[in-house]
Backbone as JSON, one array per atom type, in Angstrom:
{
  "sequence": "XXXXXXXXXXXXXXXXXXXXXXXXXXXXXXXXXXXXXXXXXXXXXXXXXXXXXXXXXXXXXXXXXXXXXXXXXXXXXXXXXXXXXXXXXXXXXXXXXXXXXXXXXXXXXXXXXXXXXXXXXXXXXXXXXXXXXXXXXXXXXXXXXXXXXXXXXXXXXXXXXXXXXXXXXXXXXXXXXXXXXXXXXXXXXXXXXXXXXXXXXXXXXXXXXXXXXXXXXXXXXXXXXXXXXXXXXXX",
  "N": [[11.49, 11.07, 18.65], [9.81, 9.54, 16.32], [6.04, 9.17, 15.49], [4.49, 6.02, 16.37], [3.14, 4.12, 13.49], [2.28, 1.83, 13.21], [1.7, -1.02, 14.37], [2.89, -4.49, 15.46], [2.24, -7.35, 16.8], [3.31, -10.18, 18.16], [2.01, -11.86, 15.93], [0.35, -14.34, 14.06], [-0.46, -16.68, 11.55], [-2.73, -19.04, 10.78], [-3.5, -21.78, 8.55], [-5.99, -24.51, 7.5], [-5.27, -27.33, 5.95], [-6.53, -29.82, 4.47], [-5.49, -32.27, 6.91], [-3.33, -31.02, 8.04], [-2.0, -28.21, 9.3], [-1.06, -25.1, 8.3], [1.63, -23.07, 9.09], [1.62, -20.01, 8.33], [2.54, -17.62, 8.91], [4.61, -16.63, 11.73], [4.96, -16.04, 15.21], [5.34, -13.22, 14.64], [6.69, -9.99, 14.62], [6.75, -6.29, 14.37], [7.35, -2.95, 14.17], [6.42, -0.08, 12.73], [6.89, 3.01, 11.82], [5.36, 6.38, 11.62], [5.86, 7.74, 8.14], [7.69, 5.98, 7.52], [9.22, 4.17, 4.81], [9.22, 1.16, 3.75], [10.3, -1.88, 2.19], [9.17, -5.17, 1.8], [10.08, -8.28, 1.63], [10.18, -11.45, 0.14], [11.13, -14.79, -0.5], [8.27, -16.77, -2.84], [5.42, -18.26, -1.11], [6.54, -17.44, 1.18], [4.93, -15.69, 3.26], [4.51, -13.08, 2.6], [1.99, -12.21, 1.15], [-0.13, -12.97, 2.88], [0.84, -11.61, 5.28], [0.65, -9.21, 4.02], [-2.43, -8.52, 3.46], [-3.4, -9.01, 5.76], [-2.5, -6.72, 7.32], [-3.77, -5.21, 5.73], [-6.29, -4.93, 6.67], [-7.68, -6.99, 5.25], [-7.6, -9.76, 5.85], [-7.91, -11.73, 8.89], [-5.53, -12.19, 11.81], [-4.39, -15.59, 13.66], [-3.38, -15.25, 15.99], [-2.47, -12.83, 17.69], [-2.09, -9.27, 17.91], [-2.52, -6.06, 15.78], [-1.98, -2.83, 15.34], [-3.08, -0.04, 14.81], [-2.56, 2.79, 13.75], [-3.24, 3.88, 16.49], [-5.38, 1.87, 16.81], [-6.69, -0.97, 17.82], [-6.93, -3.57, 15.38], [-7.47, -5.77, 15.25], [-9.68, -6.49, 16.8], [-11.74, -5.28, 15.64], [-15.02, -5.68, 14.29], [-16.82, -6.71, 10.93], [-17.62, -4.84, 9.75], [-16.77, -2.33, 10.93], [-13.85, -2.77, 10.29], [-14.18, -2.36, 7.35], [-14.61, 0.41, 7.46], [-11.96, 1.27, 8.37], [-10.45, 0.62, 6.32], [-11.34, 2.17, 4.07], [-11.19, 4.49, 5.13], [-8.18, 4.83, 6.57], [-6.36, 3.11, 4.97], [-4.67, 3.22, 2.22], [-4.55, 1.28, -1.2], [-2.55, -0.29, -3.61], [-2.03, -2.22, -6.22], [-0.63, -4.8, -8.11], [-1.72, -5.19, -10.6], [-3.34, -1.95, -12.14], [-6.07, -1.74, -11.64], [-8.33, -0.08, -12.24], [-11.58, 1.56, -12.98], [-12.81, 0.76, -15.91], [-14.79, 2.5, -17.01], [-14.55, 4.78, -16.47], [-12.55, 8.09, -16.4], [-9.7, 8.88, -15.58], [-9.64, 10.92, -13.71], [-12.19, 10.65, -12.55], [-11.82, 7.85, -11.63], [-9.93, 8.46, -9.44], [-11.55, 10.18, -8.07], [-12.93, 8.59, -7.03], [-12.45, 6.84, -4.63], [-13.1, 8.65, -2.62], [-15.75, 9.59, -3.24], [-16.91, 7.18, -2.08], [-16.4, 7.15, 0.43], [-18.01, 9.65, 0.87], [-17.33, 12.08, 0.63], [-17.68, 15.76, -0.35], [-18.79, 16.76, -3.48], [-17.29, 19.18, -4.61], [-15.03, 19.23, -3.08], [-13.49, 16.5, -3.7], [-13.27, 16.56, -6.58], [-11.44, 18.95, -6.41], [-9.21, 17.69, -5.18], [-8.57, 15.54, -6.36], [-7.65, 16.37, -8.52], [-5.3, 17.87, -7.73], [-3.8, 15.28, -6.81], [-3.67, 14.12, -9.17], [-1.8, 15.56, -10.68], [0.28, 15.83, -9.28], [1.29, 13.32, -9.5], [2.03, 13.42, -12.25], [0.59, 13.31, -14.18], [-1.33, 15.52, -15.46], [-2.14, 16.31, -17.74], [-3.64, 14.32, -18.68], [-5.86, 14.07, -17.44], [-8.55, 12.94, -18.38], [-8.5, 11.21, -19.79], [-9.81, 7.51, -20.34], [-8.96, 4.48, -18.88], [-8.13, 2.55, -21.04], [-7.06, 4.1, -23.03], [-4.32, 5.2, -21.64], [-0.78, 4.44, -21.31], [0.58, 1.88, -19.48], [2.44, 2.31, -17.27], [1.26, 5.28, -16.91], [-1.44, 4.33, -15.86], [-0.67, 3.0, -13.64], [0.01, 4.91, -12.35], [-1.85, 6.51, -11.93], [-3.53, 4.97, -10.42], [-1.8, 4.87, -7.94], [-2.21, 7.71, -7.17], [-4.88, 7.82, -6.65], [-4.91, 5.96, -4.45], [-3.89, 7.4, -2.25], [-5.95, 9.27, -2.08], [-7.82, 9.48, 0.12], [-6.18, 10.39, 2.09], [-5.05, 8.69, 3.53], [-3.55, 6.54, 6.68], [-1.77, 4.5, 6.28], [-0.07, 3.59, 3.02], [-0.36, 0.29, 1.32], [1.16, -1.15, -0.85], [1.1, -3.76, -3.68], [3.53, -5.82, -4.95], [3.77, -3.32, -7.02], [5.52, -2.68, -9.38], [5.31, -4.88, -10.84], [3.85, -5.64, -13.26], [5.43, -4.03, -14.97], [7.83, -2.83, -17.15], [11.67, -2.34, -16.8], [12.47, -0.12, -16.91], [10.11, 1.84, -16.49], [9.21, 0.61, -14.1], [11.0, 1.75, -12.11], [10.52, 4.4, -12.63], [7.68, 4.41, -11.23], [8.56, 3.56, -8.64], [10.53, 5.93, -8.05], [8.53, 7.91, -8.02], [6.99, 7.03, -5.76], [8.74, 7.44, -4.03], [9.05, 10.43, -4.18], [6.62, 10.92, -2.8], [6.67, 9.72, -0.79], [8.53, 11.26, 0.6], [7.73, 13.93, 0.31], [4.93, 14.2, 1.22], [4.99, 12.83, 3.41], [4.01, 10.35, 3.76], [3.22, 7.24, 4.92], [4.55, 4.03, 3.5], [4.35, 0.97, 2.61], [5.62, -1.67, 0.79], [5.25, -4.86, -1.08], [7.43, -6.63, -2.65], [9.05, -8.51, -5.32], [11.28, -7.62, -6.54], [14.91, -6.63, -6.07], [15.81, -4.8, -6.8], [13.93, -2.96, -7.1], [13.22, -2.51, -4.02], [15.33, -1.33, -2.97], [14.68, 1.17, -3.08], [13.43, 1.78, -0.98], [13.51, 3.01, 2.37], [13.44, 1.27, 4.83], [14.12, -2.0, 4.42], [12.97, -5.42, 4.72], [13.13, -8.68, 5.4], [10.99, -11.7, 4.99], [11.01, -15.09, 5.86], [9.72, -18.54, 5.49], [7.33, -17.51, 7.18], [8.45, -15.72, 9.2], [9.88, -12.84, 10.38], [13.26, -12.19, 9.13], [15.19, -10.83, 8.97], [16.24, -7.11, 8.83], [17.16, -4.15, 7.52], [18.29, -1.14, 7.51], [18.03, 1.81, 5.57], [20.19, 5.29, 5.18], [18.98, 6.89, 3.62], [16.25, 6.81, 1.05], [17.17, 6.04, -1.67], [18.14, 4.22, -4.83], [20.97, 4.27, -5.4]],
  "CA": [[11.13, 10.28, 18.0], [8.52, 9.55, 15.37], [5.02, 8.4, 16.27], [4.54, 4.72, 15.57], [2.05, 4.3, 12.98], [1.84, 0.52, 12.9], [2.36, -2.03, 15.83], [2.43, -5.59, 15.27], [2.53, -8.05, 18.33], [3.23, -11.84, 18.0], [1.36, -12.11, 14.67], [0.92, -15.52, 13.69], [-1.71, -16.74, 10.81], [-2.71, -20.95, 10.41], [-4.43, -22.2, 7.59], [-5.99, -25.68, 7.81], [-5.22, -27.87, 4.64], [-6.77, -31.22, 4.87], [-5.35, -32.88, 8.27], [-2.38, -30.17, 8.28], [-2.35, -27.06, 9.75], [0.09, -24.63, 7.7], [2.0, -21.61, 9.86], [1.69, -18.79, 7.19], [2.97, -16.3, 9.92], [4.92, -17.0, 12.9], [5.46, -14.76, 15.76], [5.92, -11.74, 14.02], [6.49, -8.39, 15.4], [7.02, -5.14, 13.48], [7.06, -1.59, 14.4], [6.83, 1.03, 11.66], [6.82, 4.78, 12.58], [4.86, 7.16, 10.96], [6.82, 8.19, 7.39], [8.55, 4.82, 6.98], [9.08, 3.19, 3.7], [9.13, -0.08, 4.09], [10.17, -2.75, 1.6], [8.88, -6.31, 2.21], [10.96, -9.3, 0.56], [11.03, -13.06, 0.55], [10.44, -15.86, -1.75], [7.18, -17.5, -2.87], [4.91, -18.61, 0.26], [7.23, -16.82, 2.29], [3.89, -15.26, 4.16], [4.42, -11.87, 2.3], [0.98, -11.71, 1.07], [-0.6, -13.4, 4.21], [1.1, -10.4, 6.06], [-0.1, -7.63, 3.76], [-3.83, -9.05, 3.79], [-4.03, -8.52, 7.71], [-2.39, -5.46, 7.57], [-4.93, -4.35, 4.82], [-7.58, -5.73, 7.18], [-8.84, -7.98, 4.65], [-7.86, -11.26, 6.76], [-7.28, -11.69, 10.37], [-4.27, -13.44, 12.27], [-5.19, -16.54, 14.39], [-3.25, -15.19, 17.2], [-1.57, -11.46, 18.03], [-2.56, -7.71, 17.56], [-1.95, -5.26, 14.87], [-2.47, -1.81, 16.17], [-3.08, 0.78, 13.3], [-2.63, 4.45, 14.18], [-3.67, 3.51, 17.7], [-6.43, 1.28, 16.64], [-6.2, -2.58, 17.74], [-7.77, -3.5, 14.55], [-7.94, -7.11, 15.43], [-10.78, -6.57, 17.87], [-13.03, -4.68, 14.87], [-15.73, -6.52, 13.06], [-16.09, -6.56, 9.52], [-18.04, -3.24, 9.48], [-15.38, -1.25, 11.51], [-12.88, -3.07, 9.26], [-14.53, -1.13, 6.21], [-14.42, 2.04, 7.71], [-10.53, 1.25, 8.54], [-9.99, 0.59, 4.77], [-11.52, 3.15, 3.37], [-9.99, 6.07, 5.79], [-7.02, 4.65, 6.84], [-5.32, 2.72, 4.35], [-4.54, 3.12, 0.51], [-3.95, 0.16, -1.73], [-2.07, -0.05, -5.11], [-1.85, -3.57, -6.57], [0.3, -5.26, -9.35], [-2.54, -4.64, -11.9], [-3.72, -0.96, -11.8], [-7.37, -2.03, -11.1], [-8.86, 0.86, -12.58], [-12.79, 1.17, -13.44], [-12.7, 0.99, -17.16], [-15.61, 3.08, -17.71], [-14.31, 6.19, -15.73], [-11.62, 8.58, -16.72], [-8.58, 8.94, -14.69], [-9.89, 11.72, -12.42], [-13.15, 10.36, -11.68], [-11.26, 6.83, -10.83], [-9.08, 9.02, -8.42], [-12.27, 10.46, -6.97], [-13.87, 7.13, -6.39], [-12.56, 6.18, -2.93], [-13.57, 9.94, -1.97], [-16.84, 9.51, -3.17], [-17.6, 6.28, -1.19], [-16.27, 8.27, 1.7], [-18.7, 10.84, 1.37], [-16.34, 13.78, 0.43], [-18.57, 16.46, -1.21], [-18.18, 16.81, -4.96], [-16.21, 20.02, -5.12], [-13.61, 18.79, -2.89], [-13.12, 15.74, -4.3], [-12.42, 17.24, -7.96], [-10.24, 19.6, -6.19], [-8.06, 16.6, -4.48], [-8.61, 14.41, -7.53], [-6.79, 16.92, -9.59], [-4.15, 18.11, -7.1], [-2.77, 14.52, -7.16], [-2.76, 13.86, -10.6], [-0.69, 16.68, -11.07], [1.58, 15.23, -8.62], [2.08, 12.03, -10.18], [2.88, 13.54, -13.27], [-0.91, 13.25, -15.01], [-2.04, 16.9, -15.0], [-2.85, 16.71, -19.01], [-4.43, 13.12, -18.79], [-7.0, 13.57, -16.73], [-9.98, 12.99, -18.87], [-8.51, 9.92, -20.63], [-10.03, 6.46, -19.72], [-7.75, 3.39, -18.75], [-7.65, 2.16, -22.43], [-6.2, 5.35, -23.62], [-3.39, 5.01, -21.02], [0.06, 3.24, -20.77], [0.79, 0.83, -18.1], [2.68, 3.34, -16.58], [-0.04, 6.18, -16.73], [-2.64, 3.61, -15.27], [-0.6, 2.94, -12.31], [0.11, 6.44, -11.48], [-3.64, 6.94, -11.51], [-3.85, 3.94, -9.51], [-1.0, 5.85, -7.06], [-3.31, 9.04, -7.04], [-6.24, 6.75, -6.03], [-4.69, 5.25, -3.46], [-3.47, 8.84, -1.74], [-7.3, 9.97, -2.37], [-8.71, 9.45, 1.42], [-5.37, 10.84, 2.85], [-4.91, 7.45, 4.57], [-2.36, 6.72, 7.64], [-0.59, 3.96, 5.47], [0.01, 2.8, 1.69], [0.21, -0.99, 1.01], [1.56, -1.56, -2.49], [1.48, -5.3, -3.84], [3.9, -5.62, -6.62], [3.19, -2.11, -7.82], [5.94, -3.12, -10.65], [5.49, -6.07, -11.29], [3.39, -5.77, -14.56], [6.15, -3.14, -15.84], [9.31, -2.88, -17.8], [12.43, -1.99, -15.7], [12.51, 1.77, -16.4], [8.86, 2.61, -15.84], [9.04, 0.46, -12.69], [12.02, 2.39, -11.62], [9.88, 5.87, -12.42], [7.03, 4.17, -10.37], [9.29, 3.65, -7.35], [10.74, 7.1, -7.41], [7.25, 8.31, -7.92], [6.43, 6.7, -4.28], [9.81, 7.88, -3.28], [9.18, 11.55, -4.11], [5.45, 11.28, -2.44], [6.95, 9.3, 0.77], [9.09, 12.36, 1.03], [7.21, 15.32, 0.64], [3.35, 14.33, 1.86], [5.05, 12.22, 4.45], [3.23, 9.11, 3.8], [4.25, 5.74, 5.57], [4.44, 3.2, 2.47], [4.94, -0.47, 2.82], [5.74, -2.22, -0.56], [5.84, -5.8, -1.25], [8.3, -6.56, -4.19], [10.25, -9.49, -5.16], [12.39, -7.39, -7.19], [15.43, -6.56, -5.25], [16.48, -3.46, -7.56], [12.95, -2.0, -6.59], [13.4, -2.59, -2.77], [16.74, -0.27, -2.94], [14.0, 2.69, -3.2], [12.77, 1.86, 0.61], [14.53, 3.22, 3.63], [14.24, 0.06, 5.54], [13.77, -3.42, 3.86], [12.8, -6.56, 5.88], [13.1, -10.26, 4.64], [10.66, -12.55, 5.72], [11.25, -16.48, 5.25], [8.91, -19.34, 6.59], [6.41, -16.83, 8.21], [9.05, -14.88, 10.28], [10.91, -11.54, 9.71], [14.59, -12.83, 9.63], [16.16, -9.57, 8.37], [15.99, -5.73, 8.98], [17.81, -3.44, 6.64], [17.46, 0.3, 7.46], [19.02, 2.72, 5.0], [19.98, 6.2, 5.61], [18.24, 7.65, 2.96], [15.88, 5.86, 0.02], [18.1, 6.12, -3.13], [18.56, 2.75, -4.96], [22.2, 3.93, -5.29]],
  "C": [[9.99, 9.91, 17.11], [7.8, 8.83, 15.88], [4.8, 7.08, 15.19], [3.0, 4.59, 14.77], [1.46, 2.95, 13.2], [2.44, -0.45, 13.67], [1.87, -3.47, 15.61], [3.14, -6.44, 15.99], [2.42, -9.48, 17.97], [2.19, -12.1, 17.21], [1.68, -13.58, 14.3], [-0.89, -15.94, 12.72], [-1.72, -18.57, 10.49], [-3.72, -21.03, 9.22], [-4.89, -23.77, 7.68], [-6.17, -26.04, 6.2], [-4.93, -29.31, 4.99], [-6.46, -31.3, 6.59], [-4.27, -32.22, 8.54], [-2.48, -28.97, 8.57], [-0.91, -26.42, 8.81], [-0.06, -23.19, 8.65], [2.11, -20.64, 8.72], [2.35, -17.7, 7.97], [3.37, -17.13, 11.3], [5.47, -16.05, 14.13], [6.12, -13.49, 15.28], [5.49, -10.56, 14.37], [7.12, -7.16, 14.74], [6.34, -4.29, 13.91], [7.48, -0.76, 13.33], [6.4, 2.03, 11.84], [6.18, 5.39, 11.26], [5.89, 7.97, 9.74], [7.78, 7.52, 6.8], [8.11, 4.52, 5.31], [9.74, 2.23, 3.61], [9.18, -0.9, 2.76], [9.82, -4.27, 1.86], [9.3, -7.42, 1.26], [10.81, -10.66, 1.24], [10.44, -13.65, -0.28], [9.17, -16.5, -1.67], [6.93, -18.3, -1.98], [5.37, -18.85, 1.67], [6.21, -16.58, 3.6], [3.81, -13.66, 3.78], [3.03, -11.64, 2.2], [-0.26, -12.15, 2.23], [-0.42, -12.1, 5.03], [0.12, -9.15, 5.52], [-1.79, -8.05, 3.72], [-4.37, -8.69, 5.18], [-3.53, -7.15, 7.84], [-3.19, -4.38, 6.81], [-6.42, -4.74, 5.69], [-8.86, -6.36, 6.18], [-8.7, -9.38, 4.95], [-7.4, -10.7, 7.96], [-6.42, -12.5, 10.86], [-5.28, -14.27, 13.2], [-4.53, -15.93, 15.7], [-2.34, -13.48, 17.01], [-2.18, -10.57, 17.83], [-2.04, -6.95, 16.68], [-2.92, -3.71, 15.19], [-1.91, -1.01, 15.09], [-3.59, 2.46, 13.6], [-3.63, 4.73, 15.8], [-4.93, 2.73, 18.06], [-6.14, -0.03, 16.77], [-7.29, -3.0, 16.63], [-8.34, -4.71, 14.48], [-9.03, -7.18, 16.21], [-11.99, -5.86, 16.91], [-14.0, -5.91, 14.2], [-16.04, -6.07, 11.93], [-16.89, -5.27, 9.01], [-17.37, -2.09, 9.79], [-14.52, -1.5, 10.72], [-13.21, -2.11, 7.82], [-14.48, -0.23, 6.44], [-13.33, 2.13, 7.49], [-10.16, 1.24, 7.2], [-10.32, 1.65, 4.0], [-10.87, 4.24, 4.08], [-8.84, 5.91, 6.18], [-5.99, 4.05, 5.89], [-5.6, 2.97, 2.73], [-3.96, 2.1, -0.23], [-3.56, 0.62, -3.16], [-1.82, -1.25, -5.11], [-0.99, -3.77, -8.18], [-0.54, -4.76, -10.76], [-3.49, -3.28, -10.99], [-5.1, -0.93, -11.01], [-8.77, -0.92, -11.06], [-10.41, 0.89, -13.2], [-12.51, 1.78, -14.71], [-13.79, 2.21, -17.54], [-15.64, 4.77, -17.06], [-12.92, 6.63, -16.33], [-10.63, 8.72, -15.63], [-8.98, 10.09, -13.66], [-11.1, 11.33, -11.44], [-12.72, 8.93, -11.14], [-10.47, 7.7, -9.72], [-10.1, 9.71, -7.34], [-13.38, 9.59, -6.37], [-14.27, 7.02, -5.04], [-13.35, 7.77, -2.3], [-15.27, 10.05, -2.0], [-17.6, 8.56, -2.31], [-17.47, 6.71, 0.23], [-16.98, 9.33, 1.95], [-18.36, 11.95, 1.37], [-17.32, 14.29, -0.69], [-17.61, 16.31, -2.66], [-16.88, 17.77, -5.51], [-15.06, 19.72, -4.48], [-13.04, 17.71, -3.07], [-12.29, 15.71, -5.33], [-11.31, 18.03, -7.34], [-8.83, 18.44, -5.67], [-7.71, 15.65, -5.49], [-7.42, 15.31, -8.57], [-5.37, 17.49, -9.19], [-2.99, 16.59, -7.1], [-2.63, 13.87, -8.27], [-2.0, 14.64, -10.74], [0.64, 16.6, -10.32], [2.25, 14.22, -8.94], [2.18, 12.33, -11.77], [1.52, 14.02, -14.56], [-1.88, 14.52, -15.53], [-2.63, 17.05, -16.97], [-3.48, 15.09, -19.34], [-5.6, 12.79, -18.17], [-8.57, 12.87, -17.26], [-9.42, 11.64, -19.69], [-8.78, 8.64, -19.63], [-9.02, 5.44, -19.41], [-7.32, 2.96, -20.27], [-7.12, 3.17, -23.5], [-4.92, 5.81, -22.45], [-2.34, 4.06, -21.11], [-0.02, 2.47, -19.49], [1.25, 1.7, -16.97], [1.96, 4.41, -16.21], [-0.64, 5.57, -15.46], [-1.92, 3.21, -13.94], [-0.34, 4.01, -11.69], [-1.31, 6.92, -11.34], [-3.78, 6.01, -10.41], [-3.01, 4.45, -8.07], [-1.83, 7.11, -6.65], [-4.32, 8.41, -6.12], [-6.11, 6.55, -4.7], [-4.41, 6.45, -2.26], [-4.62, 9.67, -1.5], [-7.76, 10.07, -0.7], [-7.41, 10.09, 2.12], [-4.84, 9.44, 4.03], [-3.24, 7.16, 5.2], [-1.4, 5.84, 6.37], [-1.23, 3.47, 4.0], [0.18, 1.85, 1.66], [0.27, -1.35, -0.45], [1.76, -3.19, -2.63], [1.8, -5.28, -4.91], [3.63, -4.87, -7.53], [3.96, -2.09, -9.14], [5.91, -4.17, -11.24], [4.69, -6.36, -12.67], [4.35, -4.48, -15.57], [7.47, -3.49, -16.18], [9.97, -2.3, -16.55], [12.2, -0.49, -15.43], [11.26, 2.24, -15.92], [8.42, 1.74, -14.29], [10.1, 1.09, -12.05], [11.13, 3.98, -11.43], [8.74, 5.74, -11.46], [7.45, 4.41, -8.86], [9.66, 5.2, -6.95], [9.65, 8.25, -7.67], [6.67, 8.22, -6.31], [7.42, 7.27, -3.61], [9.58, 9.46, -2.86], [7.86, 11.7, -3.0], [5.82, 10.83, -1.01], [7.42, 10.64, 1.33], [8.35, 13.75, 1.07], [5.74, 15.45, 0.9], [3.74, 13.44, 3.24], [4.37, 10.74, 4.65], [3.98, 8.17, 3.99], [3.51, 4.8, 4.24], [4.9, 1.74, 2.88], [4.63, -1.45, 1.35], [6.05, -3.71, -0.22], [6.35, -6.02, -2.67], [9.16, -8.38, -3.98], [11.44, -8.98, -6.06], [13.55, -6.56, -6.36], [16.12, -5.01, -5.56], [15.04, -2.35, -7.09], [12.8, -1.7, -5.0], [14.61, -1.39, -2.23], [16.1, 1.04, -2.58], [13.21, 2.94, -2.04], [14.0, 2.34, 1.18], [14.72, 2.11, 4.26], [13.49, -0.81, 4.36], [13.55, -4.38, 5.31], [12.13, -7.81, 4.92], [12.22, -11.14, 5.56], [10.84, -13.87, 4.98], [10.54, -17.37, 6.17], [8.04, -18.59, 7.55], [7.17, -15.85, 9.12], [9.98, -13.79, 9.4], [12.25, -12.03, 10.12], [15.49, -11.67, 9.36], [15.25, -8.26, 8.23], [17.08, -4.84, 8.46], [17.76, -2.23, 6.86], [18.92, 1.3, 6.84], [19.11, 4.19, 5.89], [19.01, 7.25, 4.72], [17.53, 6.61, 1.84], [16.09, 6.09, -1.14], [18.82, 4.6, -3.25], [20.25, 2.87, -5.07], [23.23, 3.7, -4.47]]
}
């Protein structure tokens, strides 16, 4: 049986809106195993972003626990959470969010530099990752010299830089055309299979969700459906 990398127990998140409480998440329970590729879907306002922020240690739940790699992150202070974000979580956003003054390889090196990785090691790993995402000929290009798809590939390489326990992707194909978006999801699928990385993708696009091996549907703050495929192939 696969090792459990992420366990969410009785998770709730409430926000105060004037006199009223908004229940963004309600008694949510999820178990994700190492190597899973999970798509989280749901309508606007369903709680997807709130859940992703809590998984990414950006926000804290009102009640419940999040256990990441055997660490209950809900019990950590901000300094400890910052360390968890650096070392155990890779982020991919809708906008690639690359540093415009840095070239592709420097953008991928950046998280490793922040983590104290020696120059030689981070340069070697950055080159390896950019080759994995098919950008070995574009390493010296700055973001304004790259296409939208290429920028997102750099962002994916950057997310894997510190060999995190999980990758969290928030609408990674949202700013891309359908063909480029499919290429990005195919890339994530290959990395999931070849590296064994655990990937959680939030998406509105049913077609993109088909690449994942598991799909969770969240409605009104609760997981209402779980679909498991035999293989993460959209066909």
